[in-house]
Coordinates of C-alpha atoms and ligand atoms in Angstrom, one line a residue:
M10 CA -26.6 -5.2 -31.0
P11 CA -27.4 -8.5 -29.3
E12 CA -30.3 -10.6 -30.6
Q13 CA -33.5 -9.8 -28.8
S14 CA -34.7 -12.4 -26.3
P15 CA -38.2 -13.9 -26.7
L16 CA -38.6 -12.9 -23.1
D17 CA -38.3 -9.2 -23.9
L18 CA -41.9 -8.7 -24.7
A19 CA -43.5 -5.5 -26.0
E20 CA -45.0 -3.5 -23.1
G21 CA -48.6 -4.6 -22.6
D22 CA -48.3 -8.0 -24.4
P23 CA -51.5 -9.8 -23.3
F24 CA -49.5 -13.0 -23.1
G25 CA -46.9 -11.6 -20.8
P26 CA -45.7 -13.1 -17.5
H27 CA -49.0 -12.1 -15.8
N28 CA -50.9 -14.6 -18.0
L29 CA -48.9 -17.9 -18.6
P30 CA -51.6 -20.2 -19.9
Y31 CA -50.9 -23.9 -20.1
G32 CA -50.9 -26.0 -23.3
V33 CA -49.4 -29.2 -24.8
F34 CA -47.2 -29.2 -27.9
T35 CA -45.0 -31.3 -30.1
T36 CA -42.1 -30.2 -32.3
A37 CA -41.4 -31.2 -35.9
D38 CA -38.3 -33.2 -34.9
E39 CA -40.1 -35.2 -32.2
P40 CA -43.7 -35.4 -33.4
G41 CA -44.5 -38.3 -31.1
R42 CA -43.4 -36.6 -27.8
R43 CA -46.1 -34.4 -26.3
R44 CA -44.8 -31.9 -23.8
L45 CA -46.5 -29.6 -21.4
G46 CA -45.8 -25.9 -22.2
V47 CA -46.5 -22.5 -21.0
R48 CA -47.1 -19.6 -23.4
I49 CA -45.1 -16.5 -23.1
G50 CA -45.6 -13.9 -25.9
D51 CA -45.3 -15.7 -29.2
H52 CA -43.3 -18.6 -27.7
V53 CA -44.0 -21.7 -25.7
L54 CA -41.7 -22.7 -22.9
D55 CA -41.0 -26.5 -22.5
A56 CA -42.1 -26.5 -18.9
G57 CA -40.8 -30.0 -18.1
A58 CA -37.4 -29.3 -19.5
A59 CA -37.2 -26.0 -17.7
A60 CA -38.1 -27.7 -14.4
H61 CA -35.4 -30.2 -15.0
A62 CA -32.8 -27.6 -16.0
L63 CA -33.4 -25.6 -12.9
G64 CA -33.6 -28.6 -10.5
S65 CA -37.2 -27.8 -9.6
P66 CA -39.2 -30.1 -7.3
Y67 CA -42.0 -29.9 -9.9
A68 CA -40.1 -31.6 -12.7
T69 CA -42.2 -34.8 -12.4
L70 CA -45.4 -32.9 -12.4
L71 CA -44.4 -30.8 -15.5
A72 CA -42.6 -33.5 -17.6
Q73 CA -45.9 -34.9 -18.7
P74 CA -47.7 -35.4 -22.0
S75 CA -50.9 -33.7 -20.6
L76 CA -52.0 -31.3 -18.0
N77 CA -53.9 -34.0 -16.0
A78 CA -51.2 -34.7 -13.4
L79 CA -51.0 -31.0 -12.6
L80 CA -54.8 -30.7 -12.6
A81 CA -55.0 -33.5 -10.0
A82 CA -52.3 -32.0 -7.8
G83 CA -54.6 -29.4 -6.3
R84 CA -54.7 -25.8 -5.5
T85 CA -51.6 -25.4 -3.5
A86 CA -49.5 -27.1 -6.2
W87 CA -51.2 -24.9 -8.9
R88 CA -50.2 -21.8 -7.0
D89 CA -46.6 -22.9 -6.3
V90 CA -46.0 -24.1 -9.9
R91 CA -47.3 -20.8 -11.2
R92 CA -45.0 -18.9 -8.9
A93 CA -42.0 -21.0 -10.1
L94 CA -42.9 -20.5 -13.8
T95 CA -43.3 -16.7 -13.2
A96 CA -39.8 -16.6 -11.7
W97 CA -38.3 -18.7 -14.6
V98 CA -39.6 -16.2 -17.2
T99 CA -38.9 -13.0 -15.3
V100 CA -35.7 -13.4 -13.3
P101 CA -32.7 -12.4 -15.5
A102 CA -30.4 -15.0 -13.9
H103 CA -32.6 -17.8 -15.3
R104 CA -32.3 -16.7 -18.9
P105 CA -29.4 -18.8 -20.0
D106 CA -31.3 -21.9 -18.9
I107 CA -34.7 -20.8 -20.1
E108 CA -34.1 -19.2 -23.5
P109 CA -33.0 -22.4 -25.3
L110 CA -36.2 -24.1 -24.1
L111 CA -38.5 -21.5 -25.8
H112 CA -40.1 -22.6 -29.1
P113 CA -41.8 -20.1 -31.5
L114 CA -45.5 -20.9 -31.7
S115 CA -45.1 -21.1 -35.5
D116 CA -42.8 -24.1 -35.1
V117 CA -44.9 -26.3 -32.9
T118 CA -48.2 -28.2 -33.1
L119 CA -50.7 -27.7 -30.3
H120 CA -52.8 -30.5 -28.9
L121 CA -55.8 -30.9 -26.6
P122 CA -53.9 -30.3 -23.4
Y123 CA -56.0 -32.5 -21.0
E124 CA -58.0 -35.7 -21.1
V125 CA -61.7 -34.6 -20.9
A126 CA -63.6 -36.6 -18.3
D127 CA -67.2 -35.6 -18.2
Y128 CA -68.6 -32.7 -20.2
V129 CA -71.5 -30.6 -19.1
D130 CA -73.0 -27.6 -20.8
F131 CA -75.1 -24.9 -19.2
Y132 CA -77.5 -22.2 -20.3
A133 CA -76.6 -19.3 -18.1
S134 CA -77.2 -16.1 -20.2
E135 CA -80.5 -14.6 -19.5
H136 CA -80.3 -12.7 -22.9
H137 CA -79.5 -15.9 -24.8
A138 CA -82.2 -17.9 -23.1
T139 CA -84.8 -15.2 -23.6
N140 CA -83.9 -14.8 -27.3
V141 CA -84.1 -18.6 -27.8
G142 CA -87.4 -18.7 -26.0
K143 CA -88.9 -16.0 -28.2
I144 CA -87.6 -17.8 -31.4
F145 CA -88.8 -21.3 -30.5
R146 CA -91.8 -20.6 -28.3
P147 CA -93.2 -17.3 -29.6
D148 CA -96.5 -17.8 -27.9
G149 CA -95.2 -18.6 -24.4
E150 CA -93.0 -17.0 -21.7
P151 CA -89.5 -16.7 -23.1
L152 CA -87.9 -18.1 -19.9
T153 CA -89.1 -21.5 -18.5
P154 CA -90.4 -21.4 -14.9
N155 CA -87.2 -23.0 -13.5
W156 CA -84.7 -20.7 -15.2
K157 CA -84.1 -18.2 -12.4
H158 CA -84.1 -20.9 -9.7
L159 CA -81.4 -23.2 -11.0
P160 CA -78.7 -23.1 -13.7
I161 CA -80.1 -25.4 -16.4
G162 CA -77.6 -27.8 -18.1
Y163 CA -77.2 -31.2 -19.7
H164 CA -74.5 -33.8 -20.0
G165 CA -72.7 -33.7 -23.4
R166 CA -70.2 -35.9 -25.2
S167 CA -66.7 -35.6 -23.8
G168 CA -65.1 -37.8 -26.5
T169 CA -65.9 -35.2 -29.2
V170 CA -64.3 -32.2 -27.5
V171 CA -61.6 -31.2 -30.0
V172 CA -58.7 -28.7 -29.9
S173 CA -58.8 -25.4 -31.8
G174 CA -57.9 -25.8 -35.4
T175 CA -59.6 -29.2 -35.8
E176 CA -61.9 -29.3 -38.8
V177 CA -65.6 -29.7 -38.1
T178 CA -67.5 -31.9 -40.4
R179 CA -71.1 -30.8 -41.1
P180 CA -73.3 -33.3 -39.3
A181 CA -76.2 -35.1 -41.0
G182 CA -79.4 -36.1 -39.2
Q183 CA -83.1 -35.9 -38.9
R184 CA -85.0 -32.7 -39.2
K185 CA -88.7 -31.8 -39.5
T186 CA -90.4 -28.5 -39.6
P187 CA -94.1 -28.0 -39.0
A188 CA -94.4 -27.7 -42.8
D189 CA -92.8 -31.1 -43.4
A190 CA -95.3 -34.1 -43.6
A191 CA -92.5 -36.5 -42.4
P192 CA -88.9 -36.2 -41.1
L193 CA -86.2 -35.6 -43.7
F194 CA -82.6 -36.9 -43.4
G195 CA -79.5 -35.1 -44.7
P196 CA -76.7 -32.6 -43.9
S197 CA -77.7 -30.0 -41.4
L198 CA -79.0 -26.8 -43.1
K199 CA -78.7 -24.8 -39.9
L200 CA -75.2 -25.3 -38.6
D201 CA -74.4 -22.7 -35.9
I202 CA -71.9 -21.6 -33.3
E203 CA -72.3 -21.0 -29.6
A204 CA -69.6 -18.7 -28.1
E205 CA -69.0 -20.0 -24.6
V206 CA -66.4 -20.2 -21.8
G207 CA -65.4 -23.6 -20.5
F208 CA -64.3 -24.3 -17.0
L209 CA -61.8 -27.1 -16.3
V210 CA -62.0 -29.1 -13.1
G211 CA -58.6 -30.1 -11.6
A212 CA -59.1 -31.6 -8.1
P213 CA -61.8 -34.3 -7.9
S214 CA -64.5 -34.5 -5.2
E215 CA -65.9 -37.3 -3.2
L216 CA -69.0 -39.2 -4.3
G217 CA -72.0 -38.2 -2.2
R218 CA -70.5 -34.9 -1.0
P219 CA -71.7 -31.7 -2.7
V220 CA -69.1 -29.0 -3.6
P221 CA -70.3 -25.7 -2.0
L222 CA -69.9 -22.3 -3.7
A223 CA -67.0 -21.4 -1.4
S224 CA -65.0 -24.4 -2.7
F225 CA -65.0 -23.4 -6.3
R226 CA -61.3 -22.5 -6.4
D227 CA -60.3 -25.7 -4.7
H228 CA -61.6 -27.7 -7.7
V229 CA -61.6 -25.5 -10.8
F230 CA -58.1 -25.0 -12.3
G231 CA -58.8 -22.6 -15.1
L232 CA -60.9 -21.7 -18.1
T233 CA -60.8 -21.8 -21.9
L234 CA -62.8 -20.4 -24.8
L235 CA -65.3 -23.0 -26.1
N236 CA -67.4 -23.2 -29.3
D237 CA -70.5 -25.5 -28.8
W238 CA -71.2 -26.2 -32.5
S239 CA -75.0 -26.7 -32.9
A240 CA -77.2 -28.1 -35.7
R241 CA -80.3 -26.1 -35.1
D242 CA -82.6 -28.1 -37.4
I243 CA -81.5 -31.4 -35.8
Q244 CA -81.8 -29.9 -32.4
A245 CA -85.3 -28.4 -32.9
W246 CA -86.8 -31.8 -33.9
E247 CA -85.0 -34.0 -31.4
Y248 CA -84.8 -32.0 -28.2
V249 CA -88.3 -32.6 -26.7
P250 CA -88.5 -33.9 -24.0
L251 CA -84.9 -34.9 -23.0
G252 CA -82.9 -31.9 -24.3
P253 CA -79.9 -31.7 -26.7
F254 CA -78.5 -34.8 -28.2
L255 CA -77.1 -35.3 -31.8
G256 CA -77.6 -31.6 -32.6
K257 CA -74.7 -30.9 -30.3
S258 CA -72.6 -34.1 -29.8
F259 CA -70.7 -34.1 -33.1
A260 CA -68.0 -31.6 -32.0
T261 CA -67.2 -29.1 -29.3
S262 CA -64.1 -27.0 -29.9
V263 CA -61.8 -25.6 -27.1
S264 CA -58.7 -23.5 -27.1
A265 CA -55.3 -25.1 -27.0
W266 CA -54.6 -22.9 -23.9
V267 CA -56.0 -23.1 -20.4
T268 CA -55.9 -19.9 -18.5
P269 CA -55.4 -20.5 -14.8
L270 CA -57.9 -18.8 -12.5
E271 CA -55.1 -17.0 -10.8
A272 CA -54.3 -15.0 -14.0
L273 CA -57.9 -13.6 -13.8
D274 CA -58.0 -12.3 -10.3
A275 CA -58.3 -8.7 -11.6
A276 CA -61.2 -9.7 -13.8
R277 CA -63.6 -10.9 -11.1
V278 CA -66.9 -8.9 -11.2
A279 CA -70.2 -9.3 -9.5
P280 CA -72.9 -11.0 -11.6
P281 CA -76.1 -9.2 -12.5
A282 CA -78.5 -8.5 -9.6
R283 CA -80.7 -11.5 -8.8
D284 CA -84.4 -11.1 -9.6
L285 CA -85.5 -13.9 -7.3
P286 CA -84.2 -15.2 -3.9
L287 CA -82.1 -18.3 -4.4
L288 CA -81.9 -21.5 -2.3
P289 CA -79.0 -21.3 0.2
Y290 CA -76.7 -23.6 -1.9
L291 CA -76.9 -21.2 -4.8
D292 CA -77.1 -17.9 -2.9
D293 CA -73.8 -16.1 -3.5
G294 CA -74.9 -12.7 -2.1
D295 CA -72.4 -12.9 0.8
D296 CA -69.5 -14.5 -1.1
E297 CA -66.1 -12.8 -0.6
E298 CA -65.0 -13.1 -4.2
P299 CA -67.4 -12.0 -6.8
G300 CA -68.5 -14.9 -9.0
G301 CA -68.4 -13.3 -12.5
F302 CA -65.5 -12.8 -14.9
D303 CA -65.1 -9.7 -17.0
L304 CA -64.2 -11.4 -20.3
H305 CA -64.7 -9.6 -23.5
I306 CA -65.3 -12.1 -26.3
T307 CA -65.0 -11.4 -30.1
V308 CA -66.6 -13.8 -32.7
R309 CA -65.2 -13.7 -36.2
I310 CA -66.4 -15.5 -39.3
N311 CA -63.7 -15.7 -42.0
G312 CA -61.9 -12.9 -40.2
E313 CA -64.9 -10.5 -40.0
V314 CA -66.2 -9.5 -36.6
V315 CA -69.8 -10.6 -36.2
S316 CA -70.3 -10.3 -32.4
E317 CA -68.8 -9.1 -29.1
P318 CA -70.4 -11.0 -26.3
P319 CA -69.7 -9.8 -22.7
F320 CA -69.2 -12.6 -20.3
A321 CA -69.8 -10.3 -17.3
S322 CA -73.5 -10.3 -18.2
M323 CA -74.0 -14.0 -17.4
Y324 CA -76.8 -14.5 -14.8
W325 CA -75.4 -17.7 -13.4
T326 CA -71.7 -18.0 -12.3
A327 CA -69.4 -20.9 -12.8
A328 CA -69.3 -21.4 -9.0
Q329 CA -73.1 -21.7 -8.9
Q330 CA -73.0 -24.2 -11.8
L331 CA -70.4 -26.3 -10.0
A332 CA -72.5 -26.2 -6.8
H333 CA -75.6 -27.2 -8.7
M334 CA -74.1 -30.0 -10.6
T335 CA -72.8 -31.6 -7.4
V336 CA -75.6 -30.8 -5.0
N337 CA -77.1 -34.3 -5.6
G338 CA -73.8 -35.9 -4.6
A339 CA -72.5 -36.4 -8.1
S340 CA -68.7 -36.3 -7.9
L341 CA -66.1 -34.5 -9.9
R342 CA -63.2 -36.0 -11.8
T343 CA -60.0 -34.5 -12.9
G344 CA -60.6 -33.3 -16.5
D345 CA -64.3 -32.6 -16.1
L346 CA -65.2 -29.7 -18.3
F347 CA -68.3 -27.5 -18.0
G348 CA -69.4 -24.9 -20.5
S349 CA -71.1 -21.7 -19.4
G350 CA -73.8 -21.7 -22.1
T351 CA -73.9 -19.3 -25.0
V352 CA -72.7 -15.8 -24.0
S353 CA -75.1 -13.2 -25.3
G354 CA -75.3 -9.6 -24.0
P355 CA -78.3 -7.3 -24.1
E356 CA -77.4 -5.7 -27.5
V357 CA -77.9 -7.2 -30.9
H358 CA -74.2 -7.1 -31.7
Q359 CA -73.5 -9.0 -28.5
R360 CA -75.3 -12.2 -29.4
G361 CA -73.2 -15.3 -29.2
S362 CA -75.0 -17.5 -31.9
L363 CA -76.1 -17.1 -35.5
L364 CA -79.6 -18.3 -34.3
E365 CA -79.9 -15.1 -32.4
L366 CA -77.8 -12.8 -34.7
T367 CA -80.0 -13.7 -37.8
W368 CA -83.2 -14.4 -35.7
N369 CA -83.3 -18.1 -36.9
G370 CA -82.3 -17.1 -40.5
Q371 CA -84.9 -14.4 -41.0
E372 CA -82.4 -11.5 -40.9
P373 CA -79.2 -12.6 -42.7
L374 CA -75.8 -11.1 -41.8
E375 CA -74.2 -9.1 -44.6
L376 CA -70.6 -10.2 -44.7
S377 CA -67.9 -9.3 -47.2
T378 CA -68.0 -13.0 -48.2
G379 CA -71.8 -12.9 -48.8
K380 CA -75.0 -13.2 -46.8
R381 CA -75.0 -15.6 -43.9
T382 CA -77.9 -17.1 -42.1
F383 CA -76.1 -20.2 -40.8
L384 CA -72.6 -21.6 -41.5
E385 CA -71.5 -22.6 -45.0
D386 CA -68.9 -25.2 -45.9
G387 CA -65.5 -23.6 -45.7
D388 CA -66.5 -21.0 -43.2
E389 CA -64.0 -20.5 -40.4
V390 CA -65.2 -19.3 -37.0
T391 CA -62.7 -17.9 -34.4
L392 CA -63.4 -16.8 -30.8
T393 CA -60.9 -14.6 -29.0
A394 CA -61.2 -12.8 -25.7
W395 CA -59.4 -10.6 -23.2
A396 CA -59.9 -9.7 -19.6
P397 CA -58.5 -7.0 -17.3
G398 CA -55.2 -8.1 -15.8
P399 CA -53.1 -6.7 -12.9
D400 CA -52.0 -3.1 -13.0
G401 CA -53.9 -2.1 -16.1
T402 CA -52.6 -5.0 -18.2
K403 CA -54.8 -7.2 -20.4
V404 CA -54.9 -11.0 -20.2
A405 CA -55.7 -12.7 -23.5
L406 CA -57.4 -16.0 -23.7
G407 CA -56.1 -18.5 -26.3
E408 CA -58.3 -18.4 -29.4
V409 CA -60.5 -21.3 -30.5
T410 CA -61.0 -21.7 -34.2
G411 CA -62.6 -24.2 -36.5
R412 CA -63.4 -24.6 -40.2
I413 CA -66.5 -26.3 -41.6
A414 CA -65.9 -29.3 -43.8
P415 CA -68.6 -30.6 -46.1
A416 CA -70.9 -33.5 -44.8
R417 CA -69.6 -37.0 -45.5
A418 CA -71.6 -38.9 -48.1
Ligands
CA29 CA1 -74.3 -24.6 -25.5

């Protein structure tokens, strides 16, 4: 019997040829040479080498150490390159050229596949925002008066976006509860996660010119799972009046794989009904393509499932977030990354942060590794997700994982 090809995937493999996420890898024999790759099953195809072997016009675009050249090339190139890659991994005649260029994932090291330009994080789940409001402002309205008029966000720290697998050192900082007479300094006692989806900008925009809702797909290349690590005690003391700062900026983890939007065409869903009329630049009621994505996220701590947040429940869409963050004329750069905000659904087991899952530590989770209010040193958090694909298939998103290392003395 001939040896089975890595291209002969099990039926229904969520990393089949209908998915083809992009990443960047190195091999053990050439650890200094980063290469752009495409995941197929449990293997990664050296995309630049494949393009060269097949005489493709995209050889220059794909023989790169990062995704940035492809990101900057724009939507027509994204579509054409994806068509070519799909053919390379599905047309039997290409197998003799392609098979030698497939590396088992267990043999490669994955890297952050793009250079992050600006990083923005939003706050788009009504359930999350309501829970946080109840926890931090128990005597006030849970949602602030602006919440249903604009997608709230802040600019974060792009230089500390790290790839899945990178250890996250427990941050130290100031904290002060109402019971403390003065601020205290030390390692965070309330280190948390935020299960999010990140959107990666490919094509830039012109300074001074807003990007309307309808141009979303001309600029956004794809998406990735994202964990916005958050130190709740540092955040609670510092955030008034300018918002998150050191409680968030120490690390943001993203998947090593970027899923192109085209792989998620079957996962587009309408966002929840709007409670208030929106200003025209945010009004997506007549948009041809529904703005939501039906992504099913799972959050695990040390392998144990603690939450299953539904991305389809997000009030604000990524297209609305893009329109809002450029409506003042701010321009986009290749590699801009914006996070959706914590994904929390209406049910208790759908909450995307420990803050909500334990109600700020008052209701600990019972895990097989012990009770958890917030993260302990050594804890490993993993986000995975899937979405409906074409013809009843599933599209898996690349996981994002990170382990907590003790604070540095
Ligand atoms: Ca966040």
